[in-house]
């Protein structure tokens, strides 16, 4: 048996019996392991002589799914970290540190949904230890890139000639500004009057860098950047506000509609 398959068996074995049956309607631990590996593969960075991959992984779970892990989370995290390290070794990936997995709760996730955020983080060396600097092209310490996985809407009984299941659908997040639709693909997007902003807002009452749209796990927030005239959500002035599909953001005299949906 390969090392990876052995670790998979350990992860599955953590939740056998009663706990395994409970997980059939929730997030499966082995599914987390395989999606973590997928995120590692999807966020590779190629340097001159090495292929670097993320070493920090944050797993976002719904409150109901997180509750299922009570008493088992520490063991699961250890197995997930070992699984990632073994995959990196087999693929000859370069890691700045051993893989780190953090499990946290996101109130906006439904049962069966989960998010994974990845980052490249450089280890902090002791003052008297010489550490080789990583290549300059590595995207170190950037905001985590989060992928939200949703369960299929219906589960059909397996058939002999059944095609493989489709990949998880990616959520579409948009901002509608003055009749123009902007699709959001980054975890942080700056809105303002400056042409250098990610989403320009041509309004003299809007500051050059007025506000920022931030993704944190499966949740989106609008954050005012100390603008002159402030930021409002659904008519209420705010410095930081959670956004939901259909919310109206007001910058200066411009109304912006936030939307999120599956394609």
PDB file of N, CA, C and O in Angstrom, residues 215-249:
ATOM      1  N   UNK A 215     -12.810  39.389   0.583  1.00  0.00           N
ATOM      2  CA  UNK A 215     -13.325  38.040   0.796  1.00  0.00           C
ATOM      3  C   UNK A 215     -12.583  37.419   1.965  1.00  0.00           C
ATOM      4  O   UNK A 215     -11.360  37.359   1.975  1.00  0.00           O
ATOM      5  N   UNK A 216     -13.323  36.962   2.959  1.00  0.00           N
ATOM      6  CA  UNK A 216     -12.754  36.280   4.112  1.00  0.00           C
ATOM      7  C   UNK A 216     -13.511  34.965   4.274  1.00  0.00           C
ATOM      8  O   UNK A 216     -14.633  34.936   4.757  1.00  0.00           O
ATOM      9  N   UNK A 217     -12.882  33.878   3.840  1.00  0.00           N
ATOM     10  CA  UNK A 217     -13.575  32.603   3.797  1.00  0.00           C
ATOM     11  C   UNK A 217     -14.670  32.660   2.753  1.00  0.00           C
ATOM     12  O   UNK A 217     -14.423  32.985   1.596  1.00  0.00           O
ATOM     13  N   UNK A 218     -15.909  32.352   3.144  1.00  0.00           N
ATOM     14  CA  UNK A 218     -17.031  32.420   2.211  1.00  0.00           C
ATOM     15  C   UNK A 218     -17.805  33.727   2.347  1.00  0.00           C
ATOM     16  O   UNK A 218     -18.856  33.897   1.728  1.00  0.00           O
ATOM     17  N   UNK A 219     -17.296  34.662   3.126  1.00  0.00           N
ATOM     18  CA  UNK A 219     -17.987  35.916   3.411  1.00  0.00           C
ATOM     19  C   UNK A 219     -17.307  37.083   2.700  1.00  0.00           C
ATOM     20  O   UNK A 219     -16.087  37.136   2.612  1.00  0.00           O
ATOM     21  N   UNK A 220     -18.122  38.025   2.201  1.00  0.00           N
ATOM     22  CA  UNK A 220     -17.592  39.244   1.582  1.00  0.00           C
ATOM     23  C   UNK A 220     -17.944  40.443   2.450  1.00  0.00           C
ATOM     24  O   UNK A 220     -19.046  40.531   3.000  1.00  0.00           O
ATOM     25  N   UNK A 221     -17.003  41.368   2.565  1.00  0.00           N
ATOM     26  CA  UNK A 221     -17.160  42.578   3.370  1.00  0.00           C
ATOM     27  C   UNK A 221     -16.824  43.797   2.531  1.00  0.00           C
ATOM     28  O   UNK A 221     -15.956  43.737   1.665  1.00  0.00           O
ATOM     29  N   UNK A 222     -17.499  44.919   2.791  1.00  0.00           N
ATOM     30  CA  UNK A 222     -17.099  46.207   2.225  1.00  0.00           C
ATOM     31  C   UNK A 222     -16.468  47.005   3.362  1.00  0.00           C
ATOM     32  O   UNK A 222     -17.031  47.099   4.462  1.00  0.00           O
ATOM     33  N   UNK A 223     -15.271  47.535   3.123  1.00  0.00           N
ATOM     34  CA  UNK A 223     -14.517  48.241   4.161  1.00  0.00           C
ATOM     35  C   UNK A 223     -14.182  49.630   3.652  1.00  0.00           C
ATOM     36  O   UNK A 223     -13.573  49.783   2.581  1.00  0.00           O
ATOM     37  N   UNK A 224     -14.585  50.656   4.390  1.00  0.00           N
ATOM     38  CA  UNK A 224     -14.280  52.034   4.013  1.00  0.00           C
ATOM     39  C   UNK A 224     -12.796  52.315   4.257  1.00  0.00           C
ATOM     40  O   UNK A 224     -12.238  51.922   5.277  1.00  0.00           O
ATOM     41  N   UNK A 225     -12.145  52.994   3.302  1.00  0.00           N
ATOM     42  CA  UNK A 225     -10.712  53.287   3.394  1.00  0.00           C
ATOM     43  C   UNK A 225     -10.485  54.744   3.806  1.00  0.00           C
ATOM     44  O   UNK A 225      -9.742  55.483   3.162  1.00  0.00           O
ATOM     45  N   UNK A 226     -11.137  55.163   4.889  1.00  0.00           N
ATOM     46  CA  UNK A 226     -11.018  56.546   5.390  1.00  0.00           C
ATOM     47  C   UNK A 226     -11.369  57.552   4.305  1.00  0.00           C
ATOM     48  O   UNK A 226     -10.670  58.559   4.096  1.00  0.00           O
ATOM     49  N   UNK A 227     -12.473  57.282   3.584  1.00  0.00           N
ATOM     50  CA  UNK A 227     -12.898  58.169   2.503  1.00  0.00           C
ATOM     51  C   UNK A 227     -13.439  59.485   3.058  1.00  0.00           C
ATOM     52  O   UNK A 227     -13.797  59.581   4.236  1.00  0.00           O
ATOM     53  N   UNK A 228     -13.546  60.480   2.180  1.00  0.00           N
ATOM     54  CA  UNK A 228     -14.039  61.795   2.596  1.00  0.00           C
ATOM     55  C   UNK A 228     -15.528  61.769   2.906  1.00  0.00           C
ATOM     56  O   UNK A 228     -15.970  62.306   3.928  1.00  0.00           O
ATOM     57  N   UNK A 229     -16.318  61.129   2.047  1.00  0.00           N
ATOM     58  CA  UNK A 229     -17.771  61.159   2.202  1.00  0.00           C
ATOM     59  C   UNK A 229     -18.372  59.873   2.757  1.00  0.00           C
ATOM     60  O   UNK A 229     -19.585  59.758   2.874  1.00  0.00           O
ATOM     61  N   UNK A 230     -17.518  58.901   3.101  1.00  0.00           N
ATOM     62  CA  UNK A 230     -18.005  57.695   3.756  1.00  0.00           C
ATOM     63  C   UNK A 230     -18.633  56.674   2.820  1.00  0.00           C
ATOM     64  O   UNK A 230     -18.803  56.895   1.620  1.00  0.00           O
ATOM     65  N   UNK A 231     -18.992  55.531   3.413  1.00  0.00           N
ATOM     66  CA  UNK A 231     -19.564  54.396   2.683  1.00  0.00           C
ATOM     67  C   UNK A 231     -20.840  53.950   3.388  1.00  0.00           C
ATOM     68  O   UNK A 231     -20.894  53.936   4.621  1.00  0.00           O
ATOM     69  N   UNK A 232     -21.854  53.598   2.600  1.00  0.00           N
ATOM     70  CA  UNK A 232     -23.126  53.135   3.177  1.00  0.00           C
ATOM     71  C   UNK A 232     -23.538  51.826   2.513  1.00  0.00           C
ATOM     72  O   UNK A 232     -23.232  51.586   1.343  1.00  0.00           O
ATOM     73  N   UNK A 233     -24.230  50.975   3.286  1.00  0.00           N
ATOM     74  CA  UNK A 233     -24.797  49.725   2.767  1.00  0.00           C
ATOM     75  C   UNK A 233     -26.285  49.731   3.073  1.00  0.00           C
ATOM     76  O   UNK A 233     -26.683  49.858   4.236  1.00  0.00           O
ATOM     77  N   UNK A 234     -27.096  49.654   2.012  1.00  0.00           N
ATOM     78  CA  UNK A 234     -28.563  49.704   2.137  1.00  0.00           C
ATOM     79  C   UNK A 234     -29.003  50.937   2.920  1.00  0.00           C
ATOM     80  O   UNK A 234     -29.909  50.887   3.758  1.00  0.00           O
ATOM     81  N   UNK A 235     -28.322  52.067   2.641  1.00  0.00           N
ATOM     82  CA  UNK A 235     -28.681  53.348   3.246  1.00  0.00           C
ATOM     83  C   UNK A 235     -28.098  53.617   4.613  1.00  0.00           C
ATOM     84  O   UNK A 235     -28.263  54.714   5.154  1.00  0.00           O
ATOM     85  N   UNK A 236     -27.385  52.649   5.191  1.00  0.00           N
ATOM     86  CA  UNK A 236     -26.814  52.813   6.523  1.00  0.00           C
ATOM     87  C   UNK A 236     -25.310  53.007   6.422  1.00  0.00           C
ATOM     88  O   UNK A 236     -24.600  52.162   5.881  1.00  0.00           O
ATOM     89  N   UNK A 237     -24.823  54.125   6.949  1.00  0.00           N
ATOM     90  CA  UNK A 237     -23.392  54.422   6.889  1.00  0.00           C
ATOM     91  C   UNK A 237     -22.605  53.418   7.743  1.00  0.00           C
ATOM     92  O   UNK A 237     -23.046  53.049   8.835  1.00  0.00           O
ATOM     93  N   UNK A 238     -21.457  52.991   7.233  1.00  0.00           N
ATOM     94  CA  UNK A 238     -20.688  51.956   7.921  1.00  0.00           C
ATOM     95  C   UNK A 238     -19.212  52.076   7.599  1.00  0.00           C
ATOM     96  O   UNK A 238     -18.834  52.640   6.568  1.00  0.00           O
ATOM     97  N   UNK A 239     -18.403  51.534   8.494  1.00  0.00           N
ATOM     98  CA  UNK A 239     -16.965  51.450   8.228  1.00  0.00           C
ATOM     99  C   UNK A 239     -16.587  50.078   7.716  1.00  0.00           C
ATOM    100  O   UNK A 239     -15.594  49.916   6.990  1.00  0.00           O
ATOM    101  N   UNK A 240     -17.373  49.055   8.088  1.00  0.00           N
ATOM    102  CA  UNK A 240     -17.152  47.668   7.657  1.00  0.00           C
ATOM    103  C   UNK A 240     -18.471  46.930   7.785  1.00  0.00           C
ATOM    104  O   UNK A 240     -19.085  46.945   8.850  1.00  0.00           O
ATOM    105  N   UNK A 241     -18.904  46.299   6.694  1.00  0.00           N
ATOM    106  CA  UNK A 241     -20.213  45.648   6.702  1.00  0.00           C
ATOM    107  C   UNK A 241     -20.181  44.364   5.879  1.00  0.00           C
ATOM    108  O   UNK A 241     -19.605  44.317   4.790  1.00  0.00           O
ATOM    109  N   UNK A 242     -20.790  43.296   6.413  1.00  0.00           N
ATOM    110  CA  UNK A 242     -20.920  42.045   5.667  1.00  0.00           C
ATOM    111  C   UNK A 242     -21.926  42.244   4.543  1.00  0.00           C
ATOM    112  O   UNK A 242     -22.962  42.877   4.719  1.00  0.00           O
ATOM    113  N   UNK A 243     -21.617  41.666   3.368  1.00  0.00           N
ATOM    114  CA  UNK A 243     -22.483  41.834   2.204  1.00  0.00           C
ATOM    115  C   UNK A 243     -23.215  40.545   1.875  1.00  0.00           C
ATOM    116  O   UNK A 243     -22.663  39.449   2.004  1.00  0.00           O
ATOM    117  N   UNK A 244     -24.459  40.719   1.414  1.00  0.00           N
ATOM    118  CA  UNK A 244     -25.269  39.604   0.935  1.00  0.00           C
ATOM    119  C   UNK A 244     -25.778  39.923  -0.458  1.00  0.00           C
ATOM    120  O   UNK A 244     -25.816  41.082  -0.865  1.00  0.00           O
ATOM    121  N   UNK A 245     -26.178  38.894  -1.182  1.00  0.00           N
ATOM    122  CA  UNK A 245     -26.633  39.066  -2.552  1.00  0.00           C
ATOM    123  C   UNK A 245     -27.742  40.113  -2.627  1.00  0.00           C
ATOM    124  O   UNK A 245     -28.724  40.056  -1.886  1.00  0.00           O
ATOM    125  N   UNK A 246     -27.552  41.110  -3.516  1.00  0.00           N
ATOM    126  CA  UNK A 246     -28.554  42.152  -3.705  1.00  0.00           C
ATOM    127  C   UNK A 246     -28.347  43.395  -2.874  1.00  0.00           C
ATOM    128  O   UNK A 246     -29.079  44.384  -3.055  1.00  0.00           O
ATOM    129  N   UNK A 247     -27.362  43.409  -1.964  1.00  0.00           N
ATOM    130  CA  UNK A 247     -27.102  44.598  -1.147  1.00  0.00           C
ATOM    131  C   UNK A 247     -26.654  45.766  -2.027  1.00  0.00           C
ATOM    132  O   UNK A 247     -25.951  45.581  -3.033  1.00  0.00           O
ATOM    133  N   UNK A 248     -27.039  46.987  -1.625  1.00  0.00           N
ATOM    134  CA  UNK A 248     -26.660  48.206  -2.343  1.00  0.00           C
ATOM    135  C   UNK A 248     -25.603  48.968  -1.557  1.00  0.00           C
ATOM    136  O   UNK A 248     -25.828  49.326  -0.394  1.00  0.00           O
ATOM    137  N   UNK A 249     -24.457  49.202  -2.188  1.00  0.00           N
ATOM    138  CA  UNK A 249     -23.355  49.967  -1.579  1.00  0.00           C
ATOM    139  C   UNK A 249     -23.393  51.367  -2.169  1.00  0.00           C
ATOM    140  O   UNK A 249     -23.473  51.530  -3.398  1.00  0.00           O
TER     141      UNK A 249
END
